[in-house]
mmCIF file of C-alpha atoms and ligand atoms in Angstrom:
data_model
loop_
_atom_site.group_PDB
_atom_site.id
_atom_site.type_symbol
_atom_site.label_atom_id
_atom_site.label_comp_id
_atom_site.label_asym_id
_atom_site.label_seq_id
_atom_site.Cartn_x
_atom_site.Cartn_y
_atom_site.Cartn_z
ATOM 1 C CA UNK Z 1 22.628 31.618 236.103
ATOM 2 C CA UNK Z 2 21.751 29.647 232.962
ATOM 3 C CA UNK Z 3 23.521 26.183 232.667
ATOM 4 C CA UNK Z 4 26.986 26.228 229.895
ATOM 5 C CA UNK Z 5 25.633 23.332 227.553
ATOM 6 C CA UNK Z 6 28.328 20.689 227.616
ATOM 7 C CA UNK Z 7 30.179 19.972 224.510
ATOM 8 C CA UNK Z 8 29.541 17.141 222.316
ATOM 9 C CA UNK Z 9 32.436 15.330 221.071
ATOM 10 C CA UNK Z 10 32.382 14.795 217.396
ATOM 11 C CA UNK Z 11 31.706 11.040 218.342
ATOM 12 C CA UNK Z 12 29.332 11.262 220.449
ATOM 13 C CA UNK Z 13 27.510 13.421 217.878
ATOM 14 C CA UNK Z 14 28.273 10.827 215.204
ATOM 15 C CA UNK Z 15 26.462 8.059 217.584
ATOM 16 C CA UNK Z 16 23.228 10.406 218.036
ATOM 17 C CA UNK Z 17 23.247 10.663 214.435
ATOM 18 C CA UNK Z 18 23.574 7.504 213.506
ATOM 19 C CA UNK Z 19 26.683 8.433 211.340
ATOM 20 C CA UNK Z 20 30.227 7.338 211.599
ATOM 21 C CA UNK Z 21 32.688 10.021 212.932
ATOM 22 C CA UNK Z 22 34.383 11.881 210.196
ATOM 23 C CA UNK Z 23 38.076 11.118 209.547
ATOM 24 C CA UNK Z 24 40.237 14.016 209.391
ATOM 25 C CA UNK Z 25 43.344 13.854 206.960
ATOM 26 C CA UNK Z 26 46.554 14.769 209.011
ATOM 27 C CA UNK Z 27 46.588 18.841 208.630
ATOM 28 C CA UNK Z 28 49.465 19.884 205.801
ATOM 29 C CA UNK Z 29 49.741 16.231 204.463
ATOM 30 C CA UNK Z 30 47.437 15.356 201.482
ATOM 31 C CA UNK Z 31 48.222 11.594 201.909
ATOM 32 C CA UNK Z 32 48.676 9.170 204.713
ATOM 33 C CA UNK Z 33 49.873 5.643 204.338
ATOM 34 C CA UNK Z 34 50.355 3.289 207.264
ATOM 35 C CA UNK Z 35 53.214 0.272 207.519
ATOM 36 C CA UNK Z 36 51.853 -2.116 209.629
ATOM 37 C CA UNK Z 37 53.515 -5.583 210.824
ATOM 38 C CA UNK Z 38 51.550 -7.685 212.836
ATOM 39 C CA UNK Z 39 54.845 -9.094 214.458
ATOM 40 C CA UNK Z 40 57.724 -7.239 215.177
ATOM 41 C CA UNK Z 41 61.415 -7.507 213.916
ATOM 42 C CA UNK Z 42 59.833 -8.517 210.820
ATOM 43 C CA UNK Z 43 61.917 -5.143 209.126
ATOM 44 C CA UNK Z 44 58.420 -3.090 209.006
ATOM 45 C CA UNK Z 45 60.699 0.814 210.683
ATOM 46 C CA UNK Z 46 63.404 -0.620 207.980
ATOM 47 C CA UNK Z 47 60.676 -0.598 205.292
ATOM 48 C CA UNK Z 48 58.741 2.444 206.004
ATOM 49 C CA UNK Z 49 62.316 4.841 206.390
ATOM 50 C CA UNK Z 50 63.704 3.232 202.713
ATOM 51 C CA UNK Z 51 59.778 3.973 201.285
ATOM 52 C CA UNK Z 52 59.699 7.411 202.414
ATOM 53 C CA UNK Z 53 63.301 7.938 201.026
ATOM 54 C CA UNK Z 54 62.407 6.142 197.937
ATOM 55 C CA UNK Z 55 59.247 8.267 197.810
ATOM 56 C CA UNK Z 56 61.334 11.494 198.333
ATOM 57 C CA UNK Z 57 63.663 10.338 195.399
ATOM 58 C CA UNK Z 58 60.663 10.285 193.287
ATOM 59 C CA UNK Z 59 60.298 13.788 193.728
ATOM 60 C CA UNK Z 60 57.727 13.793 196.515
ATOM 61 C CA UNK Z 61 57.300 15.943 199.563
ATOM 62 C CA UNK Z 62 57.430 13.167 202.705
ATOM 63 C CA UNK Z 63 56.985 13.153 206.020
ATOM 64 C CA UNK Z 64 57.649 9.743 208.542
ATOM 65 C CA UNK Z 65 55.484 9.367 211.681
ATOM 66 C CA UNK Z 66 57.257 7.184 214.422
ATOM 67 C CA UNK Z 67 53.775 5.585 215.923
ATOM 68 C CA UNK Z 68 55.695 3.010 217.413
ATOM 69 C CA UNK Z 69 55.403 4.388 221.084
ATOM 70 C CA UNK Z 70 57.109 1.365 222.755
ATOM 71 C CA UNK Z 71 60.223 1.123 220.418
ATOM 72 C CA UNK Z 72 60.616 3.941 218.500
ATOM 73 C CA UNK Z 73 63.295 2.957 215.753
ATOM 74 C CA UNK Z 74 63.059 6.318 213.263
ATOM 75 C CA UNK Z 75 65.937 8.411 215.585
ATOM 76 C CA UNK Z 76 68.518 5.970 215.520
ATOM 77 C CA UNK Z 77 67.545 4.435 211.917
ATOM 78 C CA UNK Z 78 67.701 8.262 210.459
ATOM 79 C CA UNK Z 79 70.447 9.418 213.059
ATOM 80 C CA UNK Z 80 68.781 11.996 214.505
ATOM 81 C CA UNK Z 81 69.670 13.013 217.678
ATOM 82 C CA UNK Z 82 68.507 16.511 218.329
ATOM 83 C CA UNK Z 83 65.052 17.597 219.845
ATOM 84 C CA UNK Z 84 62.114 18.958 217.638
ATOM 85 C CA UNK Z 85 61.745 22.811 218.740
ATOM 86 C CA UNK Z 86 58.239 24.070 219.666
ATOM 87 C CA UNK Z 87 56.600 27.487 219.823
ATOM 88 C CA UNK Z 88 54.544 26.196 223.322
ATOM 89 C CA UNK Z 89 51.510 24.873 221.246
ATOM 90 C CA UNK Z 90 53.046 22.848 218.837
ATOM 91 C CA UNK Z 91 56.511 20.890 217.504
ATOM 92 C CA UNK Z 92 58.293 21.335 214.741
ATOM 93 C CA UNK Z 93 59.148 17.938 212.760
ATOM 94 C CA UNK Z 94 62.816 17.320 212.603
ATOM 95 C CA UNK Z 95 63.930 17.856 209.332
ATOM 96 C CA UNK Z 96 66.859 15.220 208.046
ATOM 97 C CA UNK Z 97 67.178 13.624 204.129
ATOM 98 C CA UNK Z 98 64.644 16.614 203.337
ATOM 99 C CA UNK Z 99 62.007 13.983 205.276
ATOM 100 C CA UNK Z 100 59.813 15.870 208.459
ATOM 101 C CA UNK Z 101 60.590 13.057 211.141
ATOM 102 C CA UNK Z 102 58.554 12.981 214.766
ATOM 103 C CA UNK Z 103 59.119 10.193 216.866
ATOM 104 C CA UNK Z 104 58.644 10.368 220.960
ATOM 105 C CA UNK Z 105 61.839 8.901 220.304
ATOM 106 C CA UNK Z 106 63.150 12.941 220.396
ATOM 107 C CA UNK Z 107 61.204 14.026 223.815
ATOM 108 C CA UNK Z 108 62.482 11.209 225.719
ATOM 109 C CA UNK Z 109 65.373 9.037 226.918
ATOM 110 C CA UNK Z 110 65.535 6.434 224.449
ATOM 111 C CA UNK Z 111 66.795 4.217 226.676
ATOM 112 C CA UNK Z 112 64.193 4.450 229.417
ATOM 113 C CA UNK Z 113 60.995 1.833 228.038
ATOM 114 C CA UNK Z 114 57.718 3.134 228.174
ATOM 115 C CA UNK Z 115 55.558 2.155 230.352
ATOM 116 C CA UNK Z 116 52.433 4.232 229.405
ATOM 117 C CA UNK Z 117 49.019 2.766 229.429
ATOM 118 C CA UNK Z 118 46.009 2.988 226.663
ATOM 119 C CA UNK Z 119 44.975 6.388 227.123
ATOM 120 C CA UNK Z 120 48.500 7.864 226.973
ATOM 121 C CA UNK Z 121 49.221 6.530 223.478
ATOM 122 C CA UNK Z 122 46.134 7.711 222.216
ATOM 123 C CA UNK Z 123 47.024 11.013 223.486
ATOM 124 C CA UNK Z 124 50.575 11.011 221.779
ATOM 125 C CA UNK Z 125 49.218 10.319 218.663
ATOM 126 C CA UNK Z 126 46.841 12.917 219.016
ATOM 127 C CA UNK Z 127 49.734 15.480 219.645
ATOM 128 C CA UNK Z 128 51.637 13.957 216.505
ATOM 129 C CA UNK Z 129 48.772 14.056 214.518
ATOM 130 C CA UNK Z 130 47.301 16.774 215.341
ATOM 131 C CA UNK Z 131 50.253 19.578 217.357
ATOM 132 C CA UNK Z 132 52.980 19.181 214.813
ATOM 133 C CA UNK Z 133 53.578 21.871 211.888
ATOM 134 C CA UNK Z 134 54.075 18.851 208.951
ATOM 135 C CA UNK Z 135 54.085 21.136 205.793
ATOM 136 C CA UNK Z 136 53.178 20.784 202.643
ATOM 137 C CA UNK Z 137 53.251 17.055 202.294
ATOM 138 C CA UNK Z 138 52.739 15.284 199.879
ATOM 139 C CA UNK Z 139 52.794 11.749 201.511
ATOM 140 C CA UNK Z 140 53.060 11.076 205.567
ATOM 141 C CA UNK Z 141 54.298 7.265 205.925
ATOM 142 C CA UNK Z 142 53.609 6.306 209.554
ATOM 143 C CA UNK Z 143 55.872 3.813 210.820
ATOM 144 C CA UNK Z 144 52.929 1.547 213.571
ATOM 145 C CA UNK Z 145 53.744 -0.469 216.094
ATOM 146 C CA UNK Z 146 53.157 -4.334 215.655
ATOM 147 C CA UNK Z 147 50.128 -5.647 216.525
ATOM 148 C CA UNK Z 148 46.231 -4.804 216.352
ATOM 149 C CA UNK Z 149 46.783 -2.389 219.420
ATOM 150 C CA UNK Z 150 45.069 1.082 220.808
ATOM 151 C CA UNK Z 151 47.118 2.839 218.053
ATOM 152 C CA UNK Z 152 45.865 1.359 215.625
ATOM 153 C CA UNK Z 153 42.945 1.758 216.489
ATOM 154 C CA UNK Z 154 43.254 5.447 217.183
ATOM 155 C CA UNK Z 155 44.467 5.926 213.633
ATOM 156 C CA UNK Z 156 41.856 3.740 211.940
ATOM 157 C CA UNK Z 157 39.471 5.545 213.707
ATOM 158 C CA UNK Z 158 40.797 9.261 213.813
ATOM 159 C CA UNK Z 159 42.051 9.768 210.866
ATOM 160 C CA UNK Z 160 42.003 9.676 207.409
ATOM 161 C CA UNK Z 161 44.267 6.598 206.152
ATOM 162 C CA UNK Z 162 44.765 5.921 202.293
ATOM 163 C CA UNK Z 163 46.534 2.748 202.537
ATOM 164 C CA UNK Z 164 48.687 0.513 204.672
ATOM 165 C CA UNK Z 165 50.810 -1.656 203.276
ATOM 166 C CA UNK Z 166 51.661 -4.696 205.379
ATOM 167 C CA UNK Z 167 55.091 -6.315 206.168
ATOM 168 C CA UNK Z 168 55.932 -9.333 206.926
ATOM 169 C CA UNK Z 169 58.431 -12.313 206.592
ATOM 170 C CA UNK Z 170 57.618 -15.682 205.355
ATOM 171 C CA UNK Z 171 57.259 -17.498 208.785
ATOM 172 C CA UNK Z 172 54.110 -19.527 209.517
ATOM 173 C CA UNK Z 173 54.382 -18.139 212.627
ATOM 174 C CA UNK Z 174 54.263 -13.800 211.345
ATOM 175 C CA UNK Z 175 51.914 -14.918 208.810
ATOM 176 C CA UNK Z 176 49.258 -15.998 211.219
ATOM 177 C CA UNK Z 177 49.390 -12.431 212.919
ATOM 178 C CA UNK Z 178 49.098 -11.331 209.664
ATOM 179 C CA UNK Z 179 45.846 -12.606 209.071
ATOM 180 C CA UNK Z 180 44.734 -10.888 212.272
ATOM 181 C CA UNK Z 181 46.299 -7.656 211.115
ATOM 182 C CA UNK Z 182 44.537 -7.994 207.711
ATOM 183 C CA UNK Z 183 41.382 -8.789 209.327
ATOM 184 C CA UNK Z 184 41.542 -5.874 211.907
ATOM 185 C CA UNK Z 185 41.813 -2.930 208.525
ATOM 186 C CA UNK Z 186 39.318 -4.699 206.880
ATOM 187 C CA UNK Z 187 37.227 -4.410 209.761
ATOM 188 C CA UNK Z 188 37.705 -0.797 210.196
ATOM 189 C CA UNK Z 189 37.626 0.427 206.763
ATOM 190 C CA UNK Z 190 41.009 0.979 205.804
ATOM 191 C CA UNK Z 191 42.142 0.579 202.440
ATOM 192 C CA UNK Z 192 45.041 -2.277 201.970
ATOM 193 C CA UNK Z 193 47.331 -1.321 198.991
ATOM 194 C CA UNK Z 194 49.666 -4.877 200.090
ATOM 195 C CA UNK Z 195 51.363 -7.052 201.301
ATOM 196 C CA UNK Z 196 55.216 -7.309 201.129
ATOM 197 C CA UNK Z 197 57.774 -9.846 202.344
ATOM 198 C CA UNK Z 198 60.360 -8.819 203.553
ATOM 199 C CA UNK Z 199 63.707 -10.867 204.261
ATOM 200 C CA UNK Z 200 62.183 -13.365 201.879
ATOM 201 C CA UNK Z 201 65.174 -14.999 200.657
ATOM 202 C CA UNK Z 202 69.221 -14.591 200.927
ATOM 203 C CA UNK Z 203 72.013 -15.379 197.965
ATOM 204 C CA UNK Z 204 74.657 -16.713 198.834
ATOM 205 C CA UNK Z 205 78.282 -16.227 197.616
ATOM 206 C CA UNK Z 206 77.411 -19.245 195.554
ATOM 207 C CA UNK Z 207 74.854 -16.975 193.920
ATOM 208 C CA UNK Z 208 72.553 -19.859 195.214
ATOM 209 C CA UNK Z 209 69.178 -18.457 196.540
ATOM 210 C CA UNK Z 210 67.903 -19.987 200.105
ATOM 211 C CA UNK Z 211 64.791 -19.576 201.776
ATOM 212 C CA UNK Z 212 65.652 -19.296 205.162
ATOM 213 C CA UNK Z 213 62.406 -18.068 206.342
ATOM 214 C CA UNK Z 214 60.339 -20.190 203.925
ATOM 215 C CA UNK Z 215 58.717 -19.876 200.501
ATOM 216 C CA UNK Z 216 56.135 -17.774 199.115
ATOM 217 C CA UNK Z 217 54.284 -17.488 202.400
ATOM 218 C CA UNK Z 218 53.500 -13.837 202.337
ATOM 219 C CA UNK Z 219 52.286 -14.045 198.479
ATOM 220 C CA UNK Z 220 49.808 -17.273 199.324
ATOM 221 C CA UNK Z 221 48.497 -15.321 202.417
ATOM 222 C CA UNK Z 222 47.772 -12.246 200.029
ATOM 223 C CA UNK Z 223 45.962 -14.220 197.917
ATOM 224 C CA UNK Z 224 43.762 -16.416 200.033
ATOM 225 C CA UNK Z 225 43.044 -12.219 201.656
ATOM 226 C CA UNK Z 226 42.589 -11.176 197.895
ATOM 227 C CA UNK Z 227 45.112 -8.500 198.636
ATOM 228 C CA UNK Z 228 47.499 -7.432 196.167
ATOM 229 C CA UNK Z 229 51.051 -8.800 197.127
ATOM 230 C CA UNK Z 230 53.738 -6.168 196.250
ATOM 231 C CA UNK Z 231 57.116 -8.198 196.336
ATOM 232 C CA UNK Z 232 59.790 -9.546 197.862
ATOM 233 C CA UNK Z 233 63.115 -7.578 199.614
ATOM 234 C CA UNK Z 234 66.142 -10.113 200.249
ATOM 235 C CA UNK Z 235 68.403 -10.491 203.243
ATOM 236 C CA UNK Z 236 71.497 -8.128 202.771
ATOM 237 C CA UNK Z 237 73.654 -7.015 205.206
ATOM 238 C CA UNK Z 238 74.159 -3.840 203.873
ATOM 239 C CA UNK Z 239 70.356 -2.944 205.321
ATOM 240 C CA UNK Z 240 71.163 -3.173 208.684
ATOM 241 C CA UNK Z 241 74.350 -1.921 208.624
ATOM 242 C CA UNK Z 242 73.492 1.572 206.922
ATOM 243 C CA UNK Z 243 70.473 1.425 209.241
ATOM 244 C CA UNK Z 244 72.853 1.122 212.124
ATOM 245 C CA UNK Z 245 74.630 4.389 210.545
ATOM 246 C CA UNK Z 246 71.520 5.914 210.482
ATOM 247 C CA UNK Z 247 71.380 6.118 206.971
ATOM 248 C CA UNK Z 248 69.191 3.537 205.448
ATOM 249 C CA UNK Z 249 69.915 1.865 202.149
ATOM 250 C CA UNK Z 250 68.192 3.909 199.633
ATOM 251 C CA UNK Z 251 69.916 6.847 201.217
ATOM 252 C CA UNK Z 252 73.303 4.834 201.632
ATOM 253 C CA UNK Z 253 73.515 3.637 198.246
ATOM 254 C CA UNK Z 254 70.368 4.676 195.623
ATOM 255 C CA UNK Z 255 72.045 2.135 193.117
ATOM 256 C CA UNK Z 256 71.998 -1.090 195.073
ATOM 257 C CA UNK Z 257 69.586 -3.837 194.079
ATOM 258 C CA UNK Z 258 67.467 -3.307 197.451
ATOM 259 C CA UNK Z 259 67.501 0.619 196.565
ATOM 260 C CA UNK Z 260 65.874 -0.039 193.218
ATOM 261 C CA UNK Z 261 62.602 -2.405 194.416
ATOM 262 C CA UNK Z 262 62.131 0.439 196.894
ATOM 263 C CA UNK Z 263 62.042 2.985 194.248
ATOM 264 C CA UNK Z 264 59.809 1.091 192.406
ATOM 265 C CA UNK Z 265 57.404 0.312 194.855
ATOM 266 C CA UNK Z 266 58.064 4.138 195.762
ATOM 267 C CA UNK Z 267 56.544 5.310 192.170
ATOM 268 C CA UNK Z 268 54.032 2.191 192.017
ATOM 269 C CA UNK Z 269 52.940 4.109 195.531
ATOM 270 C CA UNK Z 270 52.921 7.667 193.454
ATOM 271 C CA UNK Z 271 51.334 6.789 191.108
ATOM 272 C CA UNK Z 272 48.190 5.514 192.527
ATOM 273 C CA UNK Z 273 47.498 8.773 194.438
ATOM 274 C CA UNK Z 274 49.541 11.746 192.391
ATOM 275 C CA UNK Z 275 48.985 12.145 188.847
HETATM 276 P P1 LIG F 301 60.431 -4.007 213.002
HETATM 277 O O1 LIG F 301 60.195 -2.554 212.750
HETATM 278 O O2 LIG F 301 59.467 -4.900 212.263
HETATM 279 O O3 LIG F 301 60.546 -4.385 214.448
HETATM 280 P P2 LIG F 301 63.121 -3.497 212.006
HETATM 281 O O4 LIG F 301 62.849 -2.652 210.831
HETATM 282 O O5 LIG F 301 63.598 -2.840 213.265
HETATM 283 O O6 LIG F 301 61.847 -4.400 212.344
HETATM 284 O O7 LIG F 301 64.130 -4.633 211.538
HETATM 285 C C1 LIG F 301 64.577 -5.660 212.409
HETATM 286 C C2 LIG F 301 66.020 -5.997 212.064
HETATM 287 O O8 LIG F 301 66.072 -6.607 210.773
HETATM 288 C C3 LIG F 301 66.922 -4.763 211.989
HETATM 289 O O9 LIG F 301 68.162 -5.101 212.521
HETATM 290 C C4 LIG F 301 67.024 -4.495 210.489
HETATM 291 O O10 LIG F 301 68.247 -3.854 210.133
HETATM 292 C C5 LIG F 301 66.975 -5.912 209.936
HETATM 293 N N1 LIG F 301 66.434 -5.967 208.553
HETATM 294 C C6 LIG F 301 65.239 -5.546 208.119
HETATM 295 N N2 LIG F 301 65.078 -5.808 206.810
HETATM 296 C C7 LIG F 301 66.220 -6.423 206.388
HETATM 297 C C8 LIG F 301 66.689 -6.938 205.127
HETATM 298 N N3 LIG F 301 65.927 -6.893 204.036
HETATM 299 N N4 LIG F 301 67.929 -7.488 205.106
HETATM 300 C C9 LIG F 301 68.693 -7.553 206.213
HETATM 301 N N5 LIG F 301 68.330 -7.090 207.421
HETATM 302 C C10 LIG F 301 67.098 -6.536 207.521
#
């Protein structure tokens, strides 16, 4: 009986041909942007649920990718508590703000921690990449885990990304990871549209502003990268609390001050990809 010929996986083709695997854009998304932190509780899930609301606001179709396998933020940030449905070959995003939400956040206990190794995560990502129905999108923000970890690396490698944008606070101590975390896109080819600093600053009642993390940390560290460095969000209250709520600030309140540099980063973001 003549020998099946064993498939070749589209990398191992790439290495006999000397090319670089292709990257595939996410199927029914014409856009996929990546928030990366290289530390975390540095507000990077905060950032990339008010961007893809701020984005939606802006009249764009938007979907959010929970990558963050090991503490997935997007269900209780967006208040989602119900389970995506699936047809036995693939899931159906959870619809909520008129944003398509996955998360393995839905399929499991959010309480329990996972303890999956390597191959595992690369194998969820492949199912949210590649097994969920996203529609028509115009942007997919994908919320990563912290770090310069295997899914990352799955991503940078797998699929098409347009830009990350990378958040941080002011710290000496976030901005060294950040370095690492620039270093690790540049390495793999993946377009850096910024960096942003997040809890840069706080006013007080005395309308006095204090640096509590430090100054202009995140800005000097975009320049010494030659990045482009896209701002600065305060310390309010009012973010963590409407995250708490499950409704995040720009969703909460459009008109507060935090709402409106997310809506303009939101059509900066636009307008670089969507005439
Ligand atoms: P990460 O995804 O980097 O781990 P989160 O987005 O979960 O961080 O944010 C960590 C905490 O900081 C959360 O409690 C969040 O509400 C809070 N937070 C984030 N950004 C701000 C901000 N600009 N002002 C006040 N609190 C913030």
């Amino acid at each position: 009986m003549p020998k099946e010929k064993p498939e070749l996986s589209d990398a191992m083709r790439a290495k006999m041909s000397g090319k670089l695997p292709k990257k595939n854009p996410i199927k029914g998304t014409k856009f996929t942007i990546a928030i990366s932190s290289a530390k975390g509780g540095v507000g990077k899930s905060t950032f990339a649920t008010n961007l893809a609301l701020a984005l939606r606001n802006v009249g764009c179709k938007v979907g959010l990718l929970d990558a963050d396998i090991y503490g997935p933020s997007i269900p209780k940030m967006f208040g989602i508590n119900e389970k995506p449905k699936s047809d036995g070959q693939k899931l159906d995003p959870v619809i909520k703000y008129d944003i398509q939400c996955m998360s393995i956040g839905f399929l499991t206990d959010q309480q329990t921690p996972m303890i999956w190794r390597g191959p595992m995560v690369t194998s969820a990502i492949r199912t949210f990449t590649q097994k969920v129905n996203w529609k028509d999108l115009d942007f997919i923000i994908i919320d990563m885990p912290p770090g310069t970890g295997d899914t990352q690396l799955t991503f940078s490698q797998e699929i098409k990304i347009d830009g990350a944008i990378i958040v941080s606070t002011p710290q000496e101590v976030a901005l060294l990871d950040v370095k690492r975390g620039i270093k690790m896109f540049d390495k793999l080819g993946v377009k850096i549209l910024g960096l942003i600093d997040n809890m840069s600053y706080f006013i007080g009642d005395d309308n006095k502003r204090y640096n509590i993390f430090g100054e202009s940390g995140v800005e000097k560290t975009a320049k010494e990268f030659d990045k482009k460095f896209l701002g600065e969000i305060p310390i309010d209250p009012e973010v963590g609390k409407s995250a708490d709520i499950g409704k995040p600030i720009v969703e909460e309140n459009s008109n507060s001050k935090i709402s409106k540099i997310y809506l303009d980063l939101a059509k900066n973001v636009k307008s670089l990809y969507l005439v």
